[in-house]
Coordinates of C-alpha atoms in Angstrom, one line a residue:
M817 CA -22.7 20.6 -18.3
A818 CA -22.7 23.1 -15.4
L819 CA -25.1 23.6 -12.6
A820 CA -26.8 26.9 -12.0
F821 CA -29.5 28.6 -9.9
D822 CA -32.5 30.8 -11.0
E823 CA -33.6 34.0 -9.1
F824 CA -35.8 31.6 -6.6
G825 CA -32.7 29.3 -5.8
R826 CA -34.2 26.3 -8.0
P827 CA -31.3 24.4 -9.4
F828 CA -31.1 23.8 -13.5
I829 CA -28.5 22.2 -15.5
I830 CA -26.7 24.0 -18.6
I831 CA -25.5 21.4 -21.1
K832 CA -23.0 22.5 -23.6
E833 CA -23.9 21.8 -27.2
Q834 CA -21.7 18.9 -28.8
E835 CA -20.8 21.0 -31.8
Q836 CA -19.1 23.5 -29.4
K837 CA -17.1 20.8 -27.5
T838 CA -13.2 20.3 -28.6
R839 CA -11.7 17.1 -28.7
L840 CA -8.0 16.6 -28.8
R841 CA -6.3 14.1 -31.5
G842 CA -2.9 13.4 -32.7
L843 CA 0.1 15.8 -31.9
D844 CA -2.5 18.2 -29.8
A845 CA -3.5 15.4 -27.7
Q846 CA 0.1 14.3 -27.0
K847 CA 1.4 17.8 -26.2
A848 CA -1.7 18.2 -23.9
N849 CA -0.8 15.0 -22.0
I850 CA 2.9 16.0 -21.9
S851 CA 2.1 19.4 -20.5
A852 CA -0.1 17.7 -17.6
G853 CA 2.8 15.5 -16.8
K854 CA 5.3 18.2 -16.8
A855 CA 2.9 20.3 -14.5
V856 CA 3.1 17.6 -11.9
A857 CA 6.7 17.1 -12.1
R858 CA 7.3 20.9 -11.6
I859 CA 5.6 20.7 -8.3
L860 CA 7.7 18.0 -7.0
R861 CA 10.9 19.2 -8.3
T862 CA 11.8 22.0 -5.8
S863 CA 11.3 19.1 -3.3
L864 CA 14.3 16.9 -4.5
G865 CA 17.6 16.6 -2.4
P866 CA 18.7 17.4 1.2
K867 CA 17.9 21.3 0.6
G868 CA 14.5 20.5 -1.0
M869 CA 11.7 22.6 0.0
D870 CA 8.6 21.3 1.7
K871 CA 5.0 21.7 0.7
M872 CA 2.1 22.4 2.9
L873 CA -1.1 20.6 2.0
Q874 CA -4.5 21.3 3.2
S875 CA -7.3 18.8 3.1
P876 CA -11.0 19.7 2.6
D877 CA -11.7 19.1 6.3
G878 CA -9.0 21.8 6.9
D879 CA -6.2 19.2 8.2
V880 CA -2.9 20.6 7.4
T881 CA 0.1 18.3 6.2
I882 CA 3.8 19.7 5.7
T883 CA 5.9 17.1 3.8
N884 CA 8.6 16.9 1.0
D885 CA 7.7 13.2 0.6
G886 CA 6.7 12.8 -3.2
A887 CA 4.0 10.1 -2.5
T888 CA 2.5 11.9 0.3
I889 CA 2.2 15.0 -1.8
L890 CA 0.7 13.4 -4.6
E891 CA -1.7 11.2 -2.8
Q892 CA -3.0 14.4 -1.0
M893 CA -3.2 16.5 -4.1
D894 CA -6.7 16.8 -5.7
V895 CA -6.1 15.8 -9.2
D896 CA -8.5 15.8 -11.8
N897 CA -6.4 15.2 -15.0
Q898 CA -6.0 11.5 -16.1
I899 CA -2.2 12.0 -17.1
A900 CA -1.6 13.5 -13.8
K901 CA -3.2 10.7 -12.0
L902 CA -1.0 8.3 -14.0
M903 CA 1.9 10.4 -12.3
V904 CA 0.5 9.8 -9.0
E905 CA 0.1 6.2 -9.7
L906 CA 3.9 6.3 -10.7
S907 CA 5.0 7.6 -7.4
R908 CA 2.8 5.3 -5.5
S909 CA 4.2 2.4 -7.2
Q910 CA 7.7 3.5 -6.4
D911 CA 6.7 3.8 -2.8
Y912 CA 5.1 0.5 -2.6
E913 CA 7.9 -1.5 -4.5
I914 CA 11.1 0.7 -2.7
G915 CA 9.8 3.0 -0.3
D916 CA 12.4 5.5 -1.4
G917 CA 13.0 7.7 -4.4
T918 CA 9.3 8.6 -4.8
T919 CA 10.1 12.4 -5.9
G920 CA 13.0 11.4 -8.2
V921 CA 11.0 9.1 -10.2
V922 CA 8.3 11.9 -11.1
V923 CA 11.2 14.3 -11.7
M924 CA 12.8 12.0 -14.1
A925 CA 9.4 11.2 -15.8
G926 CA 8.7 14.7 -16.3
A927 CA 12.3 15.4 -17.9
L928 CA 11.7 12.5 -20.3
L929 CA 8.4 14.2 -21.1
E930 CA 10.0 17.5 -21.9
Q931 CA 12.6 16.0 -23.9
A932 CA 9.8 13.8 -26.0
E933 CA 8.1 17.2 -26.5
K934 CA 11.0 18.6 -28.5
L935 CA 11.6 15.4 -30.6
L936 CA 7.5 15.5 -31.5
E937 CA 7.9 18.9 -32.5
R938 CA 10.8 18.1 -35.0
G939 CA 8.6 15.5 -36.6
I940 CA 9.8 12.2 -34.8
H941 CA 7.0 9.7 -34.4
P942 CA 6.3 9.1 -30.9
I943 CA 6.7 5.2 -31.3
R944 CA 10.2 5.7 -32.3
V945 CA 10.6 8.1 -29.2
A946 CA 9.3 5.2 -27.0
E947 CA 11.6 2.6 -28.6
G948 CA 14.5 4.9 -28.1
Y949 CA 13.6 5.4 -24.6
E950 CA 13.3 1.7 -24.0
L951 CA 16.8 1.1 -25.5
A952 CA 18.3 3.8 -23.1
S953 CA 16.7 2.6 -20.1
R954 CA 18.1 -0.8 -20.8
I955 CA 21.6 0.7 -21.2
A956 CA 21.4 2.8 -18.1
V957 CA 19.9 -0.1 -16.0
E958 CA 23.0 -2.1 -17.2
H959 CA 25.5 0.6 -16.4
L960 CA 24.4 1.0 -12.9
E961 CA 25.2 -2.7 -12.3
C962 CA 28.7 -2.1 -13.5
I963 CA 29.3 1.2 -11.1
A964 CA 27.5 -0.6 -8.4
N965 CA 29.4 -1.8 -5.2
K966 CA 28.7 -4.4 -2.6
F967 CA 29.4 -4.2 0.9
E968 CA 29.2 -6.9 3.9
F969 CA 27.3 -6.1 7.1
G970 CA 26.1 -8.3 9.9
V971 CA 24.3 -8.3 12.9
N972 CA 26.9 -6.3 14.9
E973 CA 28.5 -4.6 11.8
F974 CA 25.8 -2.3 10.2
E975 CA 27.5 0.7 9.8
P976 CA 27.1 0.7 5.9
L977 CA 23.2 0.4 6.3
I978 CA 23.3 3.2 8.8
Q979 CA 25.2 5.5 6.2
T980 CA 22.6 4.5 3.6
C981 CA 19.5 5.3 5.7
M982 CA 21.3 8.8 6.6
T983 CA 21.5 9.5 2.9
T984 CA 17.7 9.0 2.8
L985 CA 17.0 11.0 5.9
S986 CA 19.3 14.0 4.8
S987 CA 16.4 15.2 2.6
K988 CA 13.9 15.0 5.4
I989 CA 12.5 17.4 8.2
V990 CA 14.7 15.2 10.6
N991 CA 18.2 15.7 9.1
R992 CA 19.3 17.4 12.3
C993 CA 19.1 14.2 14.2
K994 CA 19.6 11.8 11.1
R995 CA 22.4 9.6 12.8
S996 CA 20.2 8.7 15.6
M997 CA 17.1 8.0 13.4
A998 CA 19.1 5.9 11.0
E999 CA 20.5 3.9 13.8
I1000 CA 16.9 3.3 15.2
A1001 CA 15.6 2.1 11.6
V1002 CA 18.7 -0.3 11.2
K1003 CA 18.4 -1.8 14.6
A1004 CA 14.6 -2.2 14.1
V1005 CA 14.9 -3.9 10.8
L1006 CA 17.7 -6.4 12.0
A1007 CA 15.6 -7.1 14.8
V1008 CA 12.9 -8.4 12.9
A1009 CA 15.0 -9.5 9.5
D1010 CA 15.4 -13.0 8.4
L1011 CA 19.1 -12.9 7.3
E1012 CA 19.2 -16.5 6.1
R1013 CA 16.3 -15.6 3.8
K1014 CA 17.2 -12.3 3.1
D1015 CA 13.6 -11.4 4.0
V1016 CA 12.1 -8.4 6.3
N1017 CA 8.5 -8.3 7.4
L1018 CA 8.1 -4.5 8.1
D1019 CA 4.4 -5.2 9.7
L1020 CA 6.4 -6.3 12.9
I1021 CA 7.7 -3.0 13.3
K1022 CA 5.1 -0.8 15.0
V1023 CA 5.7 3.0 14.5
E1024 CA 3.8 5.0 17.3
G1025 CA 4.1 8.7 18.1
K1026 CA 3.1 10.8 21.1
V1027 CA 3.0 14.8 21.0
G1028 CA 5.6 16.2 23.6
G1029 CA 9.3 15.9 24.3
K1030 CA 11.6 16.6 21.8
L1031 CA 12.9 14.5 18.5
E1032 CA 15.9 13.4 20.2
D1033 CA 13.7 11.4 22.9
T1034 CA 12.5 8.9 20.0
E1035 CA 13.5 5.4 21.1
L1036 CA 13.5 1.9 20.0
I1037 CA 11.5 -0.5 22.1
Y1038 CA 12.1 -4.1 21.9
G1039 CA 8.7 -5.1 22.6
I1040 CA 5.1 -3.3 22.0
V1041 CA 3.9 0.1 23.1
V1042 CA 0.0 0.5 23.4
D1043 CA -1.7 3.9 23.7
K1044 CA -3.8 3.0 26.7
D1045 CA -3.3 2.6 30.4
M1046 CA -4.5 0.2 33.2
S1047 CA -8.4 -0.1 33.6
H1048 CA -8.5 1.0 37.2
P1049 CA -6.1 3.7 38.6
Q1050 CA -5.2 1.5 41.6
M1051 CA -4.0 -1.5 39.6
P1052 CA -0.3 -2.1 39.9
K1053 CA 2.0 -0.1 37.2
K1054 CA 4.5 -2.6 36.7
I1055 CA 4.5 -6.5 36.3
Q1056 CA 7.5 -8.5 36.4
D1057 CA 7.3 -11.8 34.2
A1058 CA 3.8 -11.3 33.0
N1059 CA 1.6 -14.1 31.8
I1060 CA -0.7 -12.2 29.6
A1061 CA -4.4 -13.4 28.2
I1062 CA -5.2 -11.9 25.2
L1063 CA -9.0 -11.8 24.8
T1064 CA -11.6 -10.4 22.2
C1065 CA -14.5 -11.3 24.6
P1066 CA -15.8 -8.7 26.6
F1067 CA -16.4 -8.8 30.5
E1068 CA -20.2 -8.4 30.6
P1069 CA -23.0 -10.8 30.6
P1070 CA -24.0 -12.2 27.3
K1071 CA -26.7 -10.3 25.6
P1072 CA -29.6 -12.3 23.7
K1073 CA -29.6 -12.1 20.0
T1074 CA -33.4 -11.8 19.9
K1075 CA -35.5 -8.8 21.1
H1076 CA -36.1 -9.6 25.0
K1077 CA -37.7 -7.7 28.0
V1078 CA -37.2 -8.4 31.8
D1079 CA -39.8 -7.8 34.2
I1080 CA -38.6 -7.0 37.6
D1081 CA -41.5 -6.2 39.9
T1082 CA -39.9 -7.0 43.3
V1083 CA -36.5 -6.3 45.3
E1084 CA -36.2 -9.9 45.3
K1085 CA -36.0 -10.4 41.7
F1086 CA -33.6 -7.6 41.4
Q1087 CA -31.4 -8.9 43.9
T1088 CA -31.6 -12.2 42.2
L1089 CA -30.5 -10.5 39.0
Q1090 CA -27.7 -8.6 40.6
Q1091 CA -26.2 -11.9 42.0
Q1092 CA -26.5 -13.6 38.7
E1093 CA -24.6 -11.0 37.2
Q1094 CA -22.1 -10.9 39.9
K1095 CA -21.5 -14.5 39.8
Y1096 CA -21.0 -14.3 36.0
F1097 CA -18.3 -11.7 36.4
D1098 CA -16.8 -13.8 39.5
D1099 CA -16.6 -16.8 37.2
M1100 CA -15.1 -14.9 34.1
V1101 CA -12.2 -13.5 36.5
Q1102 CA -11.9 -16.7 38.2
K1103 CA -11.3 -18.5 34.8
C1104 CA -8.3 -15.8 33.9
K1105 CA -6.7 -16.7 37.5
D1106 CA -7.0 -20.3 37.1
V1107 CA -5.0 -20.6 34.0
G1108 CA -2.3 -18.3 35.7
A1109 CA -2.7 -14.9 34.0
T1110 CA -1.3 -11.9 35.5
L1111 CA -2.4 -9.5 33.2
V1112 CA -5.5 -9.3 30.9
I1113 CA -5.5 -7.4 27.7
C1114 CA -9.0 -7.1 26.0
Q1115 CA -10.2 -5.8 22.8
W1116 CA -13.6 -4.6 24.4
G1117 CA -14.6 -2.7 27.2
F1118 CA -16.0 -3.8 30.5
D1119 CA -18.2 -1.8 33.0
D1120 CA -17.4 -0.6 36.6
E1121 CA -18.3 -3.6 38.4
A1122 CA -16.1 -6.0 36.4
N1123 CA -13.4 -3.4 36.5
H1124 CA -14.0 -3.3 40.6
L1125 CA -13.8 -7.2 40.8
L1126 CA -10.4 -7.2 38.4
M1127 CA -8.7 -4.6 40.9
H1128 CA -10.0 -6.7 44.0
R1129 CA -8.9 -10.0 42.6
N1130 CA -5.4 -8.4 41.9
L1131 CA -5.7 -9.0 38.2
P1132 CA -4.7 -5.7 36.1
A1133 CA -6.3 -5.4 33.0
V1134 CA -6.1 -3.0 30.0
R1135 CA -9.3 -2.5 27.7
W1136 CA -10.3 -1.2 24.3
V1137 CA -6.9 -2.4 22.6
G1138 CA -7.3 -2.3 18.7
G1139 CA -7.1 -5.3 16.8
V1140 CA -3.8 -4.6 15.0
E1141 CA -2.2 -4.0 18.4
L1142 CA -3.8 -7.3 19.8
E1143 CA -2.2 -9.2 16.8
L1144 CA 1.3 -7.7 17.3
I1145 CA 1.1 -8.3 21.0
A1146 CA 0.1 -12.1 20.2
I1147 CA 3.3 -12.3 17.9
A1148 CA 5.4 -10.7 20.3
T1149 CA 4.4 -12.4 23.5
G1150 CA 4.0 -15.8 21.9
G1151 CA 0.2 -15.9 23.0
R1152 CA -3.2 -16.9 21.2
I1153 CA -5.9 -14.4 20.9
V1154 CA -8.9 -16.2 22.8
P1155 CA -12.6 -15.5 21.7
R1156 CA -14.2 -17.1 24.4
F1157 CA -13.4 -17.6 28.1
Q1158 CA -14.2 -21.4 27.9
E1159 CA -11.4 -21.8 25.5
L1160 CA -8.6 -20.0 27.9
T1161 CA -5.7 -22.4 28.7
P1162 CA -2.1 -21.8 30.2
E1163 CA -0.7 -22.7 26.9
K1164 CA -2.5 -19.7 25.1
L1165 CA -0.8 -17.2 27.6
G1166 CA 1.6 -14.9 26.2
R1167 CA 4.6 -14.2 28.0
A1168 CA 6.6 -10.8 28.5
G1169 CA 9.8 -10.0 31.0
L1170 CA 8.1 -6.7 32.1
V1171 CA 5.0 -4.9 31.5
R1172 CA 5.0 -1.1 32.6
E1173 CA 2.9 1.8 32.4
K1174 CA 4.7 4.9 31.6
S1175 CA 3.5 8.8 32.3
F1176 CA 4.4 11.6 30.2
G1177 CA 5.3 15.0 31.4
T1178 CA 2.8 16.8 33.6
T1179 CA -0.3 15.5 31.6
K1180 CA -2.6 12.4 32.0
D1181 CA -1.0 11.0 29.0
R1182 CA -0.2 7.2 29.7
M1183 CA 1.1 4.0 27.7
I1184 CA 1.6 0.7 28.3
Y1185 CA 5.1 -0.8 27.5
I1186 CA 5.6 -4.6 26.9
E1187 CA 9.1 -5.6 26.8
H1188 CA 11.4 -8.6 27.0
C1189 CA 8.9 -10.6 25.1
A1190 CA 9.0 -14.4 24.6
N1191 CA 9.3 -13.7 20.9
S1192 CA 11.5 -10.5 20.4
R1193 CA 10.7 -10.3 16.6
A1194 CA 8.3 -7.6 17.3
V1195 CA 9.7 -3.9 18.0
T1196 CA 8.3 -0.4 18.4
I1197 CA 9.9 3.0 17.2
F1198 CA 8.4 5.4 19.6
I1199 CA 8.4 8.9 18.2
R1200 CA 8.3 12.4 20.3
G1201 CA 8.1 15.7 18.7
G1202 CA 6.6 19.1 19.4
N1203 CA 3.5 18.8 17.5
K1204 CA 1.4 16.3 15.6
M1205 CA 2.7 17.6 12.0
M1206 CA 6.2 17.1 13.2
I1207 CA 5.5 13.3 14.3
E1208 CA 3.5 12.5 11.1
E1209 CA 6.3 13.7 9.0
T1210 CA 8.9 11.9 11.2
K1211 CA 6.8 8.6 10.8
R1212 CA 7.0 9.1 6.8
S1213 CA 10.7 9.6 7.3
I1214 CA 11.3 6.5 9.4
H1215 CA 9.0 4.4 7.0
D1216 CA 11.5 5.7 4.1
A1217 CA 14.5 4.6 6.0
L1218 CA 13.0 1.2 7.1
C1219 CA 12.4 0.6 3.3
V1220 CA 15.9 1.3 2.4
A1221 CA 17.5 -0.9 5.1
R1222 CA 15.1 -3.7 4.0
N1223 CA 16.2 -3.4 0.4
L1224 CA 19.8 -3.4 1.2
I1225 CA 19.2 -6.6 3.2
R1226 CA 17.5 -8.1 0.0
N1227 CA 20.2 -6.9 -2.2
N1228 CA 23.5 -5.4 -0.6
S1229 CA 24.4 -3.4 -3.8
I1230 CA 24.7 0.5 -3.6
V1231 CA 25.4 3.3 -5.9
Y1232 CA 26.5 6.7 -4.9
G1233 CA 24.1 9.5 -4.6
G1234 CA 24.1 13.4 -5.1
G1235 CA 23.2 12.7 -8.7
S1236 CA 26.5 11.1 -9.4
A1237 CA 24.6 7.6 -10.7
E1238 CA 22.6 9.6 -13.1
I1239 CA 25.5 11.8 -14.5
S1240 CA 27.5 8.5 -14.9
C1241 CA 24.3 6.6 -16.7
S1242 CA 24.1 9.9 -18.9
I1243 CA 27.6 9.7 -20.2
A1244 CA 27.1 6.1 -21.0
V1245 CA 23.9 6.6 -22.9
E1246 CA 25.1 9.6 -24.8
A1247 CA 28.1 7.4 -25.8
A1248 CA 25.8 4.3 -26.8
A1249 CA 23.8 6.5 -29.0
D1250 CA 26.6 6.7 -31.7
K1251 CA 25.9 2.9 -32.1
H1252 CA 22.2 3.1 -33.1
P1253 CA 22.1 4.6 -36.7
G1254 CA 18.2 5.0 -36.9
V1255 CA 16.2 7.6 -35.7
E1256 CA 16.1 6.1 -32.2
Q1257 CA 19.6 7.7 -31.6
Y1258 CA 17.9 11.2 -31.4
A1259 CA 15.5 9.6 -28.3
I1260 CA 18.7 8.0 -26.7
R1261 CA 20.4 11.2 -26.6
A1262 CA 17.2 12.9 -25.3
F1263 CA 17.1 10.4 -22.6
A1264 CA 20.7 11.1 -21.6
D1265 CA 19.7 14.9 -21.5
A1266 CA 16.8 13.8 -19.2
L1267 CA 19.1 11.9 -16.8
D1268 CA 21.0 15.3 -16.2
S1269 CA 17.9 16.6 -14.8
I1270 CA 18.2 14.9 -11.5
P1271 CA 21.5 16.5 -10.5
M1272 CA 20.4 19.9 -12.3
A1273 CA 17.5 19.9 -9.7
L1274 CA 19.8 19.0 -6.7
A1275 CA 22.0 21.9 -7.7
E1276 CA 19.2 24.3 -8.3
N1277 CA 17.5 23.5 -4.9
S1278 CA 20.9 24.0 -3.0
G1279 CA 21.5 27.2 -4.3
L1280 CA 24.3 26.5 -6.7
Q1281 CA 24.6 27.6 -10.4
P1282 CA 22.9 24.5 -12.0
I1283 CA 24.1 24.4 -15.6
E1284 CA 28.0 25.4 -14.2
T1285 CA 27.8 22.9 -11.5
L1286 CA 26.6 20.0 -13.6
S1287 CA 29.0 20.9 -16.2
A1288 CA 31.8 20.9 -13.8
V1289 CA 30.9 17.6 -12.2
K1290 CA 30.5 16.0 -15.7
S1291 CA 33.6 16.7 -16.9
L1292 CA 35.4 15.8 -13.6
Q1293 CA 33.7 12.4 -14.0
I1294 CA 35.0 12.0 -17.6
K1295 CA 38.6 13.1 -16.8
E1296 CA 39.0 10.9 -13.4
N1297 CA 36.7 8.2 -14.8
N1298 CA 35.1 8.4 -11.5
P1299 CA 31.6 7.5 -11.3
C1300 CA 31.4 8.6 -7.7
C1301 CA 31.5 12.5 -8.4
G1302 CA 28.2 14.2 -7.7
I1303 CA 26.8 17.6 -6.6
D1304 CA 28.2 18.8 -3.3
C1305 CA 24.8 19.9 -2.0
N1306 CA 25.9 20.0 1.7
D1307 CA 29.1 22.3 1.0
A1308 CA 31.4 19.5 2.3
G1309 CA 34.0 20.7 -0.2
T1310 CA 34.3 17.4 -2.1
N1311 CA 32.4 16.1 -5.0
D1312 CA 33.3 12.6 -4.2
M1313 CA 30.1 10.9 -2.5
R1314 CA 32.1 8.0 -1.2
E1315 CA 34.1 10.5 1.1
Q1316 CA 30.7 12.3 1.9
N1317 CA 29.1 8.8 2.6
V1318 CA 26.1 9.5 0.3
F1319 CA 24.8 5.9 -0.8
E1320 CA 21.8 4.8 -2.7
T1321 CA 20.3 1.3 -3.1
L1322 CA 21.1 -0.1 -6.4
I1323 CA 17.4 -1.7 -6.9
G1324 CA 15.9 1.7 -5.7
K1325 CA 17.8 3.5 -8.5
Q1326 CA 17.0 1.0 -11.1
Q1327 CA 13.4 0.9 -10.3
Q1328 CA 13.2 4.7 -10.7
I1329 CA 14.6 4.6 -14.2
L1330 CA 12.3 1.7 -15.3
L1331 CA 9.2 2.9 -13.7
A1332 CA 9.6 6.5 -15.2
T1333 CA 10.5 5.0 -18.8
Q1334 CA 7.5 2.8 -18.7
V1335 CA 5.0 5.7 -17.8
V1336 CA 6.4 8.1 -20.3
K1337 CA 6.0 5.4 -23.0
M1338 CA 2.4 4.9 -22.0
I1339 CA 1.7 8.7 -22.2
L1340 CA 3.5 9.0 -25.5
K1341 CA 1.2 6.4 -27.1
I1342 CA -2.0 8.1 -26.3
D1343 CA -3.2 10.2 -29.3
D1344 CA -6.9 10.6 -28.9
V1345 CA -8.6 12.0 -25.4
I1346 CA -12.4 10.8 -25.7
S1347 CA -14.7 12.3 -23.0
P1348 CA -17.3 10.0 -21.4
S1349 CA -20.2 11.7 -23.6
E1350 CA -18.6 10.6 -26.6
Y1351 CA -18.7 7.1 -26.1

């Protein structure tokens, strides 16, 4: 079906005849699906690792995003093919569950599909390939458990957490100051973590950015930063031991719900109305003062008269604060969100040791810092950068580092990076293939070859000879029986990832293998593509 226009500009639809339509079945359908999955994986392959390249994505509105985060690239790509959409879902699932490894999981799935295509051409049934992959993935996941190491950390001893977050940030645009970023991420997670329950609520960590300054100016604030300023320029810019009234009701007279009209035909009537409004404003401000509030944070705006009264009554105020920020302020300060002035009581006020307004550079940009809160389990990571794209990419990088730190608190097992875990699993899976006499052994060996694609891509992206480098590292692992030997992407002079402090979380690596296998099995079992018009 296509849309065309005649010589007068009138639209008409051209409908393709059903006899001329092609429908894919059997091996052709499977090959078409595999090629779609491989195409998506090929796009992300060059973004893998510390020397991976970035992608520039342009939206229909003309907005430009520069990133090497797999989930973000696939999220913003305009994908029509249904199999390609499955790969997008795969990356999103890894991002939702683990937060890191979104590029690796798609590259892994693409390698599995590539190996499956060779097996299908040799006449092996797709169900046998899927079963072999399932067996191999179980062997790989169990082997990861064997080579994993546990490490202990505490509130004051969190160096291993920092090292793991630094591995995550090595492949990001912020890698030149990865140490400070990793420290900020780990401190933020530990500030909101419940170590007894091994649980972290990342909603308590707010990530805020402001254009200007440099990346090194990024800071962790034990409190909340609000991108607003005081409602009146003459209000105090610094409040010690603030009692905060958090309101969702506006400082203005109530408006009737029904249609109304007020006839004012004399000066006296106008003055009476003005006095009524002023009394209303007076009562609202007085209610705030009576309960002991020294700062008002309001979700809605208020007009100049209310603003003038607040300033004269020495009651600083912040207006137009968003709902999410309001909830975070309430959590941090231990206050309650009040919907009506009548319900305002001293017990519902939030408390903070210091509230200050901070200016940035020579511009009029100002922000409110709410620090030393009653409940310190809400923090803000405040990012600075040269432009908006830099800040957005830093936010994505910080999110990955936060997720890695959270995963380590949930399960403190690590495997070594640089492709060492994949090479070790590949050797183990290859050895296990001999124990399966059926057709599945071909699929198990293919799975082992697919695992090698991750270290090969790392070597390729680092400018090394991929096959030569992979062969050397693999033989080193077998000879020394050392599962920590990986690709030396940073030219550190050693292939031992322990010495390079390159760690990854065990659950993240296991999830990559399991998710990639599940999606590939699903794609292999599709043998017919039916368009909507054929239902």
